[in-house]
Amino acid sequence: MDSGKPSHRGSFGTRLGVILASAGSAVGLGNIWRFPTEVGNNGGAAFILVYFGFVLFLALPVMVCEFLMGRSSRSNTVGAWKVLAPGSPMIVAGYMGILAGVLILSFYSVVAAWTLDYTFMSLTNQLTGDQDYAKIFQTFVSNPWKPLVFLALFLLLTHWIVVRGVERGIERYSKLMMPLLLVIIVVLAVYAAQMPGAEAGLSYLLRPDFSKVTPSVALSAMGQALFSLSVGIGCLTTYASYFRRETRLMSSALSVCLIDTLVAVMSGFIIFPAVFSVSGVGVDAGPGLVFITLPYVFNSAFSTMPVLGYLFSGLFYLLLILAALTSSISMHEITTAFLTDRSVQKNVNKSENYGLPRRRAARIVTLVCILLGTACSLSFGPWKEYTLCGMGVFEWFDYVTAKFCMPLGALMISIFVGWYMPHREVRDQLTNWGTLSVRLYGIFRFLARWVAPLGVAIVFLNELFYGTTK
Ligand code: PHE
């Protein structure tokens, strides 16, 4: 466990860097693309309230557990288990994290690739006028090569940042992109709130109708909370292995949850007033909400001032790209760190640690993700017929990770930290070796031991047997 000695691994330089990098991982397509989709499909304000509950009582404690494991072990998602639970079968959670990281990055990059194309189209003024936006979207995603070019471009951009290392790559670019993202989102939300007819959208988000909360809505909210906060696959364990001794784990986790939730809610405030201000557009358009409904909304809402429509949509897709990029680097780093790390512990078999140069490790991850991402992307076009149980490659990757790996990982992490990790080490990590108050410690312990594992177990078993959130 952490001896306080400097290691050969990188570290985040500042407190702000820690928060912005971790928040960068959390804030992503999950907030701006998936959250409004889920809200629209699950009835609005009531879903949001339930979601808040899961963030606070479930995802937040698991995030603290991941932070704790990462800083205590100073190792990647697999290494952390080797160091903290040597010889334990729980190491499968580590390997599952690697698998999930690669799979999520592969399908996530497909949506990011669409976003890149839409940014490009909106900046070159191709998304204006009275057009059939559903057809434009369909034609693009089913094109055999165009989405692949953008997919490779997006992954190479991610690669370019990751090879620069922890401080000069991840931290530096998160510090640059996150404030920009926050500014864009506030500008767009203020703008959207002033659109004619926006009140209907605002009341949809602010007036809960609790009759809409069914068990399946609650389960969707829980799945969304885990995905949105990047917990369960060791992504934040990896980031926390770069935290310094002074980093406050609990308050950092709280800040990350706050920023993530704020961005999700603000995305709702951008999308729903805009959608409601245009008659004839449904809130439950599903994944197409952002790519089909919004261009249509931008055009109708600003039909008398096309310049504003052009600016609004350009800024929106730029926001989506920034958010996707700060998350994709964190997914990439899970496996890059795994391949780069050398043995830091005597009891770890050296041959199990790859110790590759960062450049080579990152190249392997990027290449594998381009290949797997290509399969996901093609499943919208030429490979559409290749399905298993009715799902194509993209859907399978999404299903296996969000419905299986993440809940199972979160379950194992909270059980391990809550029940098996030495009490003293947990306390030392959370109070920075006795220098911080112990007030919240009791609450954390209760949440980590009981609430989080039971909560995740319920969603996991339900998804496994009934697949209700699918
Ligand atoms: N939290 C990210 C989002 O909301 C997705 C993510 C999942 C990132 C898992 C890293 C690890 O888009």
Tab-separated table of C-alpha atoms and ligand atoms in Angstrom:
chain	number	residue	atom	x	y	z
A	1	MET	CA	0.000	0.000	0.000
A	2	ASP	CA	0.986	3.630	-0.417
A	3	SER	CA	4.303	4.177	1.257
A	4	GLY	CA	4.366	7.833	0.354
A	5	LYS	CA	7.524	7.273	-1.670
A	6	PRO	CA	7.581	8.874	-5.087
A	7	SER	CA	6.994	6.329	-7.845
A	8	HIS	CA	8.020	6.181	-11.484
A	9	ARG	CA	4.407	6.774	-12.473
A	10	GLY	CA	3.032	10.181	-13.369
A	11	SER	CA	0.778	12.228	-11.129
A	12	PHE	CA	-1.696	15.048	-11.444
A	13	GLY	CA	-0.021	18.331	-10.607
A	14	THR	CA	-2.834	20.313	-9.024
A	15	ARG	CA	-6.076	19.907	-7.100
A	16	LEU	CA	-7.966	21.549	-9.940
A	17	GLY	CA	-6.315	19.123	-12.349
A	18	VAL	CA	-7.555	16.159	-10.307
A	19	ILE	CA	-11.119	17.452	-10.291
A	20	LEU	CA	-11.241	18.527	-13.916
A	21	ALA	CA	-9.662	15.302	-15.192
A	22	SER	CA	-12.026	13.126	-13.139
A	23	ALA	CA	-15.017	15.295	-13.997
A	24	GLY	CA	-13.841	15.141	-17.600
A	25	SER	CA	-14.065	11.364	-17.439
A	26	ALA	CA	-17.538	11.516	-15.950
A	27	VAL	CA	-18.983	14.245	-18.153
A	28	GLY	CA	-19.454	12.837	-21.619
A	29	LEU	CA	-21.903	11.556	-24.165
A	30	GLY	CA	-23.571	9.946	-21.163
A	31	ASN	CA	-24.642	13.373	-19.923
A	32	ILE	CA	-25.470	15.191	-23.110
A	33	TRP	CA	-26.642	12.383	-25.385
A	34	ARG	CA	-27.785	9.524	-23.118
A	35	PHE	CA	-29.250	11.482	-20.168
A	36	PRO	CA	-31.803	13.545	-22.150
A	37	THR	CA	-32.731	10.405	-24.080
A	38	GLU	CA	-33.397	8.537	-20.830
A	39	VAL	CA	-35.297	11.478	-19.335
A	40	GLY	CA	-37.464	11.684	-22.459
A	41	ASN	CA	-38.143	7.949	-22.444
A	42	ASN	CA	-38.839	7.787	-18.716
A	43	GLY	CA	-41.194	10.654	-18.084
A	44	GLY	CA	-39.199	13.775	-17.166
A	45	ALA	CA	-38.826	15.351	-13.711
A	46	ALA	CA	-39.631	12.288	-11.614
A	47	PHE	CA	-36.893	10.306	-13.367
A	48	ILE	CA	-34.430	13.094	-12.616
A	49	LEU	CA	-35.247	13.006	-8.898
A	50	VAL	CA	-34.788	9.244	-8.738
A	51	TYR	CA	-31.538	9.638	-10.660
A	52	PHE	CA	-30.280	12.147	-8.052
A	53	GLY	CA	-30.919	9.554	-5.346
A	54	PHE	CA	-28.840	6.931	-7.139
A	55	VAL	CA	-26.008	9.360	-7.767
A	56	LEU	CA	-25.848	10.341	-4.119
A	57	PHE	CA	-26.351	7.003	-2.396
A	58	LEU	CA	-24.856	4.605	-4.855
A	59	ALA	CA	-22.571	5.978	-7.540
A	60	LEU	CA	-20.874	8.473	-5.217
A	61	PRO	CA	-19.824	5.888	-2.594
A	62	VAL	CA	-18.561	3.532	-5.318
A	63	MET	CA	-16.579	6.412	-6.784
A	64	VAL	CA	-14.973	7.034	-3.386
A	65	CYS	CA	-14.154	3.290	-3.194
A	66	GLU	CA	-12.446	3.465	-6.601
A	67	PHE	CA	-10.481	6.560	-5.591
A	68	LEU	CA	-9.432	4.797	-2.435
A	69	MET	CA	-8.259	1.645	-4.207
A	70	GLY	CA	-6.342	3.628	-6.794
A	71	ARG	CA	-4.446	5.863	-4.439
A	72	SER	CA	-3.800	3.141	-1.925
A	73	SER	CA	-2.351	0.743	-4.495
A	74	ARG	CA	-0.833	3.335	-6.848
A	75	SER	CA	-1.655	0.966	-9.620
A	76	ASN	CA	-3.925	0.365	-12.598
A	77	THR	CA	-7.261	-1.411	-12.410
A	78	VAL	CA	-5.725	-4.919	-12.460
A	79	GLY	CA	-2.671	-3.972	-10.403
A	80	ALA	CA	-4.864	-2.478	-7.682
A	81	TRP	CA	-6.465	-5.867	-7.009
A	82	LYS	CA	-3.063	-7.585	-7.101
A	83	VAL	CA	-1.686	-5.172	-4.541
A	84	LEU	CA	-4.703	-4.919	-2.253
A	85	ALA	CA	-6.117	-8.429	-2.509
A	86	PRO	CA	-3.192	-10.661	-3.516
A	87	GLY	CA	-4.265	-14.068	-4.737
A	88	SER	CA	-7.949	-13.210	-4.523
A	89	PRO	CA	-10.308	-14.255	-7.328
A	90	MET	CA	-11.660	-10.714	-7.175
A	91	ILE	CA	-8.956	-9.869	-9.693
A	92	VAL	CA	-11.525	-10.752	-12.364
A	93	ALA	CA	-13.048	-7.340	-11.638
A	94	GLY	CA	-9.747	-5.831	-12.790
A	95	TYR	CA	-9.605	-7.780	-16.036
A	96	MET	CA	-13.275	-7.096	-16.610
A	97	GLY	CA	-12.456	-3.397	-16.286
A	98	ILE	CA	-9.862	-3.693	-19.053
A	99	LEU	CA	-12.298	-5.533	-21.301
A	100	ALA	CA	-15.106	-3.070	-20.584
A	101	GLY	CA	-12.823	-0.071	-21.097
A	102	VAL	CA	-11.856	-1.285	-24.569
A	103	LEU	CA	-15.419	-2.234	-25.531
A	104	ILE	CA	-16.945	1.018	-24.282
A	105	LEU	CA	-14.285	3.083	-26.016
A	106	SER	CA	-14.992	1.211	-29.247
A	107	PHE	CA	-18.734	1.860	-29.378
A	108	TYR	CA	-18.478	5.270	-27.722
A	109	SER	CA	-16.138	6.375	-30.504
A	110	VAL	CA	-18.802	5.501	-33.064
A	111	VAL	CA	-21.201	8.046	-31.529
A	112	ALA	CA	-18.302	10.488	-31.136
A	113	ALA	CA	-17.580	9.982	-34.842
A	114	TRP	CA	-21.166	10.954	-35.704
A	115	THR	CA	-20.683	14.010	-33.520
A	116	LEU	CA	-17.500	14.946	-35.362
A	117	ASP	CA	-19.328	14.728	-38.659
A	118	TYR	CA	-22.239	16.785	-37.310
A	119	THR	CA	-19.832	19.444	-35.994
A	120	PHE	CA	-18.280	19.563	-39.417
A	121	MET	CA	-21.661	19.681	-41.157
A	122	SER	CA	-23.018	22.400	-38.902
A	123	LEU	CA	-19.902	24.545	-39.236
A	124	THR	CA	-20.029	24.227	-43.022
A	125	ASN	CA	-23.694	25.186	-42.926
A	126	GLN	CA	-25.037	21.868	-44.186
A	127	LEU	CA	-27.501	21.479	-41.327
A	128	THR	CA	-29.739	24.389	-42.203
A	129	GLY	CA	-32.935	24.673	-44.144
A	130	ASP	CA	-35.964	22.492	-44.570
A	131	GLN	CA	-34.412	19.050	-44.888
A	132	ASP	CA	-35.272	15.479	-43.951
A	133	TYR	CA	-32.916	15.171	-40.974
A	134	ALA	CA	-33.865	11.583	-40.225
A	135	LYS	CA	-32.774	10.639	-43.727
A	136	ILE	CA	-29.540	12.616	-43.426
A	137	PHE	CA	-28.711	10.732	-40.238
A	138	GLN	CA	-29.599	7.332	-41.691
A	139	THR	CA	-27.644	7.951	-44.856
A	140	PHE	CA	-24.586	8.970	-42.875
A	141	VAL	CA	-24.540	6.136	-40.339
A	142	SER	CA	-25.122	3.501	-42.987
A	143	ASN	CA	-22.428	4.829	-45.310
A	144	PRO	CA	-19.728	2.113	-45.504
A	145	TRP	CA	-16.678	4.318	-45.107
A	146	LYS	CA	-17.490	7.892	-44.041
A	147	PRO	CA	-18.231	7.140	-40.369
A	148	LEU	CA	-15.048	5.022	-40.286
A	149	VAL	CA	-12.909	7.994	-41.274
A	150	PHE	CA	-14.378	10.043	-38.435
A	151	LEU	CA	-14.034	7.092	-36.064
A	152	ALA	CA	-10.315	6.795	-36.788
A	153	LEU	CA	-9.947	10.572	-36.514
A	154	PHE	CA	-11.582	10.639	-33.099
A	155	LEU	CA	-9.501	7.743	-31.767
A	156	LEU	CA	-6.302	9.297	-33.104
A	157	LEU	CA	-7.199	12.531	-31.321
A	158	THR	CA	-7.694	10.559	-28.093
A	159	HIS	CA	-4.393	8.764	-28.703
A	160	TRP	CA	-2.584	12.052	-29.310
A	161	ILE	CA	-3.570	13.298	-25.848
A	162	VAL	CA	-2.967	10.015	-24.018
A	163	VAL	CA	0.604	9.520	-25.299
A	164	ARG	CA	1.520	12.866	-23.797
A	165	GLY	CA	1.173	11.318	-20.371
A	166	VAL	CA	-0.705	12.122	-17.210
A	167	GLU	CA	0.284	15.700	-16.473
A	168	ARG	CA	1.171	17.003	-19.933
A	169	GLY	CA	-1.609	15.131	-21.706
A	170	ILE	CA	-4.639	14.200	-19.649
A	171	GLU	CA	-4.435	16.948	-17.028
A	172	ARG	CA	-3.440	19.727	-19.386
A	173	TYR	CA	-6.132	19.035	-21.957
A	174	SER	CA	-8.815	18.422	-19.333
A	175	LYS	CA	-7.981	21.816	-17.824
A	176	LEU	CA	-8.339	23.358	-21.251
A	177	MET	CA	-11.451	21.552	-22.449
A	178	MET	CA	-13.570	21.346	-19.296
A	179	PRO	CA	-13.897	25.109	-18.614
A	180	LEU	CA	-14.663	25.643	-22.300
A	181	LEU	CA	-17.327	22.957	-22.101
A	182	LEU	CA	-18.848	24.522	-18.983
A	183	VAL	CA	-18.993	27.963	-20.605
A	184	ILE	CA	-20.606	26.605	-23.783
A	185	ILE	CA	-23.212	24.689	-21.832
A	186	VAL	CA	-24.208	27.712	-19.719
A	187	VAL	CA	-24.469	29.925	-22.818
A	188	LEU	CA	-26.650	27.360	-24.568
A	189	ALA	CA	-28.877	26.786	-21.512
A	190	VAL	CA	-29.516	30.524	-21.040
A	191	TYR	CA	-30.286	30.814	-24.698
A	192	ALA	CA	-32.596	27.811	-24.775
A	193	ALA	CA	-34.565	29.058	-21.753
A	194	GLN	CA	-35.477	32.196	-23.685
A	195	MET	CA	-36.897	30.444	-26.709
A	196	PRO	CA	-40.581	31.052	-27.310
A	197	GLY	CA	-42.611	28.251	-25.769
A	198	ALA	CA	-39.712	27.099	-23.604
A	199	GLU	CA	-41.865	27.076	-20.434
A	200	ALA	CA	-43.439	23.762	-21.404
A	201	GLY	CA	-39.956	22.234	-21.556
A	202	LEU	CA	-38.966	23.741	-18.242
A	203	SER	CA	-42.069	22.492	-16.505
A	204	TYR	CA	-41.486	19.028	-17.990
A	205	LEU	CA	-38.139	19.100	-16.206
A	206	LEU	CA	-39.304	20.718	-12.983
A	207	ARG	CA	-42.744	19.244	-12.196
A	208	PRO	CA	-42.386	15.629	-11.181
A	209	ASP	CA	-45.217	13.235	-11.817
A	210	PHE	CA	-44.500	10.401	-9.407
A	211	SER	CA	-47.095	8.128	-10.924
A	212	LYS	CA	-44.554	7.659	-13.711
A	213	VAL	CA	-41.958	6.056	-11.414
A	214	THR	CA	-42.139	2.335	-12.055
A	215	PRO	CA	-39.470	-0.205	-11.051
A	216	SER	CA	-38.128	-0.156	-14.580
A	217	VAL	CA	-37.771	3.640	-14.502
A	218	ALA	CA	-35.860	3.351	-11.230
A	219	LEU	CA	-33.581	0.732	-12.760
A	220	SER	CA	-32.890	2.886	-15.801
A	221	ALA	CA	-31.966	5.724	-13.474
A	222	MET	CA	-29.506	3.499	-11.634
A	223	GLY	CA	-27.850	2.274	-14.837
A	224	GLN	CA	-27.572	5.834	-16.043
A	225	ALA	CA	-25.958	6.950	-12.753
A	226	LEU	CA	-23.245	4.274	-12.999
A	227	PHE	CA	-22.496	5.000	-16.649
A	228	SER	CA	-22.530	8.745	-16.236
A	229	LEU	CA	-20.114	8.727	-13.311
A	230	SER	CA	-17.755	6.237	-15.020
A	231	VAL	CA	-17.838	3.865	-12.055
A	232	GLY	CA	-17.446	0.098	-11.940
A	233	ILE	CA	-14.626	-0.584	-14.387
A	234	GLY	CA	-11.616	0.864	-12.616
A	235	CYS	CA	-11.377	3.992	-14.727
A	236	LEU	CA	-11.364	6.193	-11.647
A	237	THR	CA	-9.102	3.718	-9.838
A	238	THR	CA	-6.571	4.333	-12.589
A	239	TYR	CA	-6.937	8.118	-12.349
A	240	ALA	CA	-6.714	8.006	-8.544
A	241	SER	CA	-3.422	6.152	-8.796
A	242	TYR	CA	-2.087	9.504	-10.060
A	243	PHE	CA	-3.488	11.468	-7.092
A	244	ARG	CA	-1.090	12.917	-4.555
A	245	ARG	CA	-1.107	12.389	-0.813
A	246	GLU	CA	-2.769	15.781	-0.302
A	247	THR	CA	-5.712	15.035	-2.601
A	248	ARG	CA	-8.942	14.876	-0.621
A	249	LEU	CA	-10.746	11.814	-1.884
A	250	MET	CA	-14.217	12.459	-0.517
A	251	SER	CA	-14.458	16.110	-1.424
A	252	SER	CA	-13.004	15.443	-4.882
A	253	ALA	CA	-15.606	12.726	-5.484
A	254	LEU	CA	-18.330	15.087	-4.310
A	255	SER	CA	-17.159	17.826	-6.679
A	256	VAL	CA	-17.054	15.382	-9.591
A	257	CYS	CA	-20.601	14.175	-8.866
A	258	LEU	CA	-21.810	17.734	-8.570
A	259	ILE	CA	-20.261	18.836	-11.864
A	260	ASP	CA	-21.486	15.719	-13.660
A	261	THR	CA	-25.038	16.107	-12.368
A	262	LEU	CA	-25.081	19.792	-13.171
A	263	VAL	CA	-23.985	19.174	-16.741
A	264	ALA	CA	-26.585	16.444	-17.176
A	265	VAL	CA	-29.361	18.657	-15.866
A	266	MET	CA	-28.205	21.594	-17.956
A	267	SER	CA	-28.201	19.414	-21.069
A	268	GLY	CA	-31.830	18.745	-20.233
A	269	PHE	CA	-32.374	22.490	-19.928
A	270	ILE	CA	-30.891	22.977	-23.375
A	271	ILE	CA	-32.643	20.170	-25.142
A	272	PHE	CA	-36.176	20.099	-23.721
A	273	PRO	CA	-37.089	23.809	-23.913
A	274	ALA	CA	-35.756	23.702	-27.463
A	275	VAL	CA	-37.761	20.590	-28.295
A	276	PHE	CA	-40.947	21.932	-26.698
A	277	SER	CA	-40.627	25.253	-28.475
A	278	VAL	CA	-41.127	23.474	-31.783
A	279	SER	CA	-44.493	21.834	-32.151
A	280	GLY	CA	-44.765	18.338	-33.518
A	281	VAL	CA	-41.451	17.067	-32.142
A	282	GLY	CA	-41.618	14.337	-29.492
A	283	VAL	CA	-39.420	14.210	-26.374
A	284	ASP	CA	-39.061	10.469	-26.685
A	285	ALA	CA	-37.197	10.351	-29.979
A	286	GLY	CA	-34.539	8.063	-28.443
A	287	PRO	CA	-30.882	8.158	-29.536
A	288	GLY	CA	-31.878	10.224	-32.552
A	289	LEU	CA	-32.896	13.101	-30.250
A	290	VAL	CA	-29.520	14.752	-30.569
A	291	PHE	CA	-28.819	13.940	-34.222
A	292	ILE	CA	-32.248	14.067	-35.835
A	293	THR	CA	-34.532	16.112	-33.611
A	294	LEU	CA	-32.110	18.853	-32.647
A	295	PRO	CA	-31.017	19.994	-36.132
A	296	TYR	CA	-34.693	20.213	-36.961
A	297	VAL	CA	-35.353	22.179	-33.760
A	298	PHE	CA	-32.457	24.567	-34.360
A	299	ASN	CA	-33.784	25.327	-37.808
A	300	SER	CA	-37.396	25.832	-36.868
A	301	ALA	CA	-36.620	27.856	-33.767
A	302	PHE	CA	-34.289	30.185	-35.597
A	303	SER	CA	-36.034	30.230	-38.956
A	304	THR	CA	-36.102	34.015	-38.947
A	305	MET	CA	-32.488	34.281	-37.773
A	306	PRO	CA	-30.574	31.453	-39.476
A	307	VAL	CA	-27.251	32.797	-38.218
A	308	LEU	CA	-28.281	32.050	-34.653
A	309	GLY	CA	-29.358	28.546	-35.627
A	310	TYR	CA	-26.002	28.035	-37.261
A	311	LEU	CA	-24.115	29.270	-34.172
A	312	PHE	CA	-26.307	27.345	-31.752
A	313	SER	CA	-25.908	24.028	-33.511
A	314	GLY	CA	-22.186	24.539	-34.132
A	315	LEU	CA	-21.603	25.253	-30.441
A	316	PHE	CA	-23.769	22.336	-29.385
A	317	TYR	CA	-21.879	19.712	-31.386
A	318	LEU	CA	-18.567	21.215	-30.359
A	319	LEU	CA	-19.683	20.791	-26.758
A	320	LEU	CA	-20.502	17.174	-27.445
A	321	ILE	CA	-17.069	16.543	-28.969
A	322	LEU	CA	-15.226	18.093	-26.018
A	323	ALA	CA	-17.263	16.061	-23.570
A	324	ALA	CA	-16.688	12.842	-25.521
A	325	LEU	CA	-12.964	13.460	-25.750
A	326	THR	CA	-12.357	14.025	-22.033
A	327	SER	CA	-14.180	10.738	-21.384
A	328	SER	CA	-12.498	8.764	-24.129
A	329	ILE	CA	-9.035	9.612	-22.826
A	330	SER	CA	-10.008	8.193	-19.447
A	331	MET	CA	-11.237	4.947	-21.020
A	332	HIS	CA	-8.072	4.719	-23.100
A	333	GLU	CA	-5.942	5.284	-20.018
A	334	ILE	CA	-7.413	2.226	-18.239
A	335	THR	CA	-5.649	-0.172	-20.607
A	336	THR	CA	-2.703	2.066	-21.441
A	337	ALA	CA	-1.851	2.263	-17.727
A	338	PHE	CA	-2.283	-1.509	-17.416
A	339	LEU	CA	0.182	-2.140	-20.241
A	340	THR	CA	2.607	0.527	-19.027
A	341	ASP	CA	2.781	-0.232	-15.317
A	342	ARG	CA	5.722	-2.102	-13.953
A	343	SER	CA	5.672	-4.162	-10.798
A	344	VAL	CA	5.789	-1.958	-7.732
A	345	GLN	CA	5.212	-4.751	-5.258
A	346	LYS	CA	7.558	-7.540	-4.310
A	347	ASN	CA	4.756	-10.067	-4.082
A	348	VAL	CA	3.646	-9.433	-7.648
A	349	ASN	CA	5.034	-11.719	-10.275
A	350	LYS	CA	7.133	-9.563	-12.614
A	351	SER	CA	6.160	-11.497	-15.690
A	352	GLU	CA	2.546	-10.410	-15.187
A	353	ASN	CA	3.469	-6.773	-15.613
A	354	TYR	CA	3.991	-5.591	-19.126
A	355	GLY	CA	5.966	-2.407	-18.490
A	356	LEU	CA	5.648	-1.289	-22.126
A	357	PRO	CA	6.692	2.204	-23.141
A	358	ARG	CA	3.669	4.510	-23.013
A	359	ARG	CA	3.773	5.177	-26.746
A	360	ARG	CA	3.653	1.499	-27.650
A	361	ALA	CA	0.965	0.714	-25.077
A	362	ALA	CA	-1.229	3.543	-26.358
A	363	ARG	CA	-0.704	2.426	-29.950
A	364	ILE	CA	-1.970	-1.061	-29.135
A	365	VAL	CA	-5.092	0.300	-27.418
A	366	THR	CA	-5.853	2.719	-30.258
A	367	LEU	CA	-5.422	0.049	-32.896
A	368	VAL	CA	-7.615	-2.496	-31.137
A	369	CYS	CA	-10.316	0.138	-30.610
A	370	ILE	CA	-10.200	1.235	-34.254
A	371	LEU	CA	-10.729	-2.396	-35.288
A	372	LEU	CA	-13.531	-3.089	-32.809
A	373	GLY	CA	-15.057	0.350	-33.412
A	374	THR	CA	-15.111	-0.397	-37.137
A	375	ALA	CA	-17.195	-3.507	-36.456
A	376	CYS	CA	-19.579	-1.415	-34.296
A	377	SER	CA	-19.846	1.267	-36.930
A	378	LEU	CA	-20.462	-1.192	-39.758
A	379	SER	CA	-23.299	-2.705	-37.764
A	380	PHE	CA	-25.334	0.374	-38.721
A	381	GLY	CA	-24.657	-0.167	-42.424
A	382	PRO	CA	-23.237	-3.089	-44.407
A	383	TRP	CA	-23.220	-5.442	-41.395
A	384	LYS	CA	-26.760	-4.624	-40.353
A	385	GLU	CA	-27.970	-8.186	-40.930
A	386	TYR	CA	-25.361	-9.747	-38.661
A	387	THR	CA	-27.229	-9.924	-35.393
A	388	LEU	CA	-27.308	-12.239	-32.427
A	389	CYS	CA	-30.508	-12.356	-30.369
A	390	GLY	CA	-31.684	-9.366	-32.369
A	391	MET	CA	-28.722	-7.181	-31.447
A	392	GLY	CA	-25.887	-5.992	-33.677
A	393	VAL	CA	-22.241	-5.513	-32.620
A	394	PHE	CA	-22.795	-1.959	-31.342
A	395	GLU	CA	-25.740	-2.997	-29.209
A	396	TRP	CA	-23.883	-6.022	-27.894
A	397	PHE	CA	-20.933	-3.930	-26.755
A	398	ASP	CA	-23.273	-1.476	-25.054
A	399	TYR	CA	-25.263	-4.291	-23.467
A	400	VAL	CA	-22.288	-6.294	-22.142
A	401	THR	CA	-20.586	-3.264	-20.627
A	402	ALA	CA	-23.410	-1.127	-19.225
A	403	LYS	CA	-25.658	-3.989	-18.195
A	404	PHE	CA	-23.083	-6.503	-17.058
A	405	CYS	CA	-19.506	-5.310	-16.490
A	406	MET	CA	-20.288	-1.985	-14.809
A	407	PRO	CA	-22.838	-3.207	-12.253
A	408	LEU	CA	-20.809	-6.327	-11.455
A	409	GLY	CA	-17.619	-4.270	-11.114
A	410	ALA	CA	-19.348	-1.716	-8.875
A	411	LEU	CA	-20.705	-4.539	-6.738
A	412	MET	CA	-17.289	-6.143	-6.251
A	413	ILE	CA	-15.555	-2.850	-5.592
A	414	SER	CA	-18.010	-1.748	-2.906
A	415	ILE	CA	-18.025	-5.162	-1.235
A	416	PHE	CA	-14.241	-5.284	-1.213
A	417	VAL	CA	-13.739	-1.795	0.217
A	418	GLY	CA	-16.694	-2.034	2.602
A	419	TRP	CA	-15.991	-5.492	3.981
A	420	TYR	CA	-12.477	-6.700	3.217
A	421	MET	CA	-10.072	-3.795	2.887
A	422	PRO	CA	-8.285	-3.155	6.172
A	423	HIS	CA	-10.328	-0.697	8.181
A	424	ARG	CA	-7.272	1.340	9.065
A	425	GLU	CA	-6.162	1.782	5.485
A	426	VAL	CA	-9.642	2.941	4.442
A	427	ARG	CA	-9.700	5.454	7.263
A	428	ASP	CA	-6.186	6.691	6.558
A	429	GLN	CA	-6.955	7.207	2.903
A	430	LEU	CA	-10.187	9.059	3.576
A	431	THR	CA	-8.793	11.303	6.294
A	432	ASN	CA	-5.412	11.777	4.590
A	433	TRP	CA	-3.643	10.013	7.424
A	434	GLY	CA	-5.641	11.674	10.162
A	435	THR	CA	-5.291	15.234	8.926
A	436	LEU	CA	-8.907	15.591	7.786
A	437	SER	CA	-12.150	15.403	9.719
A	438	VAL	CA	-13.690	11.944	10.232
A	439	ARG	CA	-17.243	13.256	10.228
A	440	LEU	CA	-18.338	11.815	6.887
A	441	TYR	CA	-16.412	8.605	7.368
A	442	GLY	CA	-19.256	6.797	9.192
A	443	ILE	CA	-21.758	7.704	6.517
A	444	PHE	CA	-19.411	6.550	3.773
A	445	ARG	CA	-18.820	3.257	5.521
A	446	PHE	CA	-22.516	2.550	5.857
A	447	LEU	CA	-23.155	3.411	2.215
A	448	ALA	CA	-20.204	1.326	0.993
A	449	ARG	CA	-21.056	-1.720	3.127
A	450	TRP	CA	-24.820	-1.849	2.722
A	451	VAL	CA	-26.524	0.631	0.455
A	452	ALA	CA	-24.241	0.454	-2.594
A	453	PRO	CA	-23.830	-3.346	-2.798
A	454	LEU	CA	-27.516	-4.019	-2.192
A	455	GLY	CA	-28.592	-1.337	-4.631
A	456	VAL	CA	-26.257	-2.557	-7.355
A	457	ALA	CA	-27.183	-6.190	-6.693
A	458	ILE	CA	-30.844	-5.395	-7.253
A	459	VAL	CA	-30.236	-3.593	-10.540
A	460	PHE	CA	-27.751	-6.180	-11.704
A	461	LEU	CA	-29.929	-9.200	-11.031
A	462	ASN	CA	-32.912	-7.476	-12.516
A	463	GLU	CA	-31.037	-6.602	-15.678
A	464	LEU	CA	-29.567	-10.039	-15.921
A	465	PHE	CA	-32.878	-11.834	-15.644
A	466	TYR	CA	-35.417	-9.378	-16.994
A	467	GLY	CA	-33.356	-6.927	-19.039
A	468	THR	CA	-35.762	-4.150	-18.090
A	469	THR	CA	-33.497	-1.220	-18.870
A	470	LYS	CA	-32.759	-2.424	-22.346
B	1	PHE	N1	-19.061	8.714	-17.923
B	1	PHE	C1	-18.895	8.780	-19.319
B	1	PHE	C2	-20.062	9.533	-19.940
B	1	PHE	O1	-20.939	9.967	-19.255
B	1	PHE	C3	-18.759	7.418	-19.929
B	1	PHE	C4	-17.666	6.578	-19.326
B	1	PHE	C5	-17.960	5.311	-18.886
B	1	PHE	C6	-16.368	7.063	-19.216
B	1	PHE	C7	-16.963	4.534	-18.315
B	1	PHE	C8	-15.359	6.280	-18.650
B	1	PHE	C9	-15.677	5.007	-18.199
B	1	PHE	O2	-20.116	9.690	-21.110
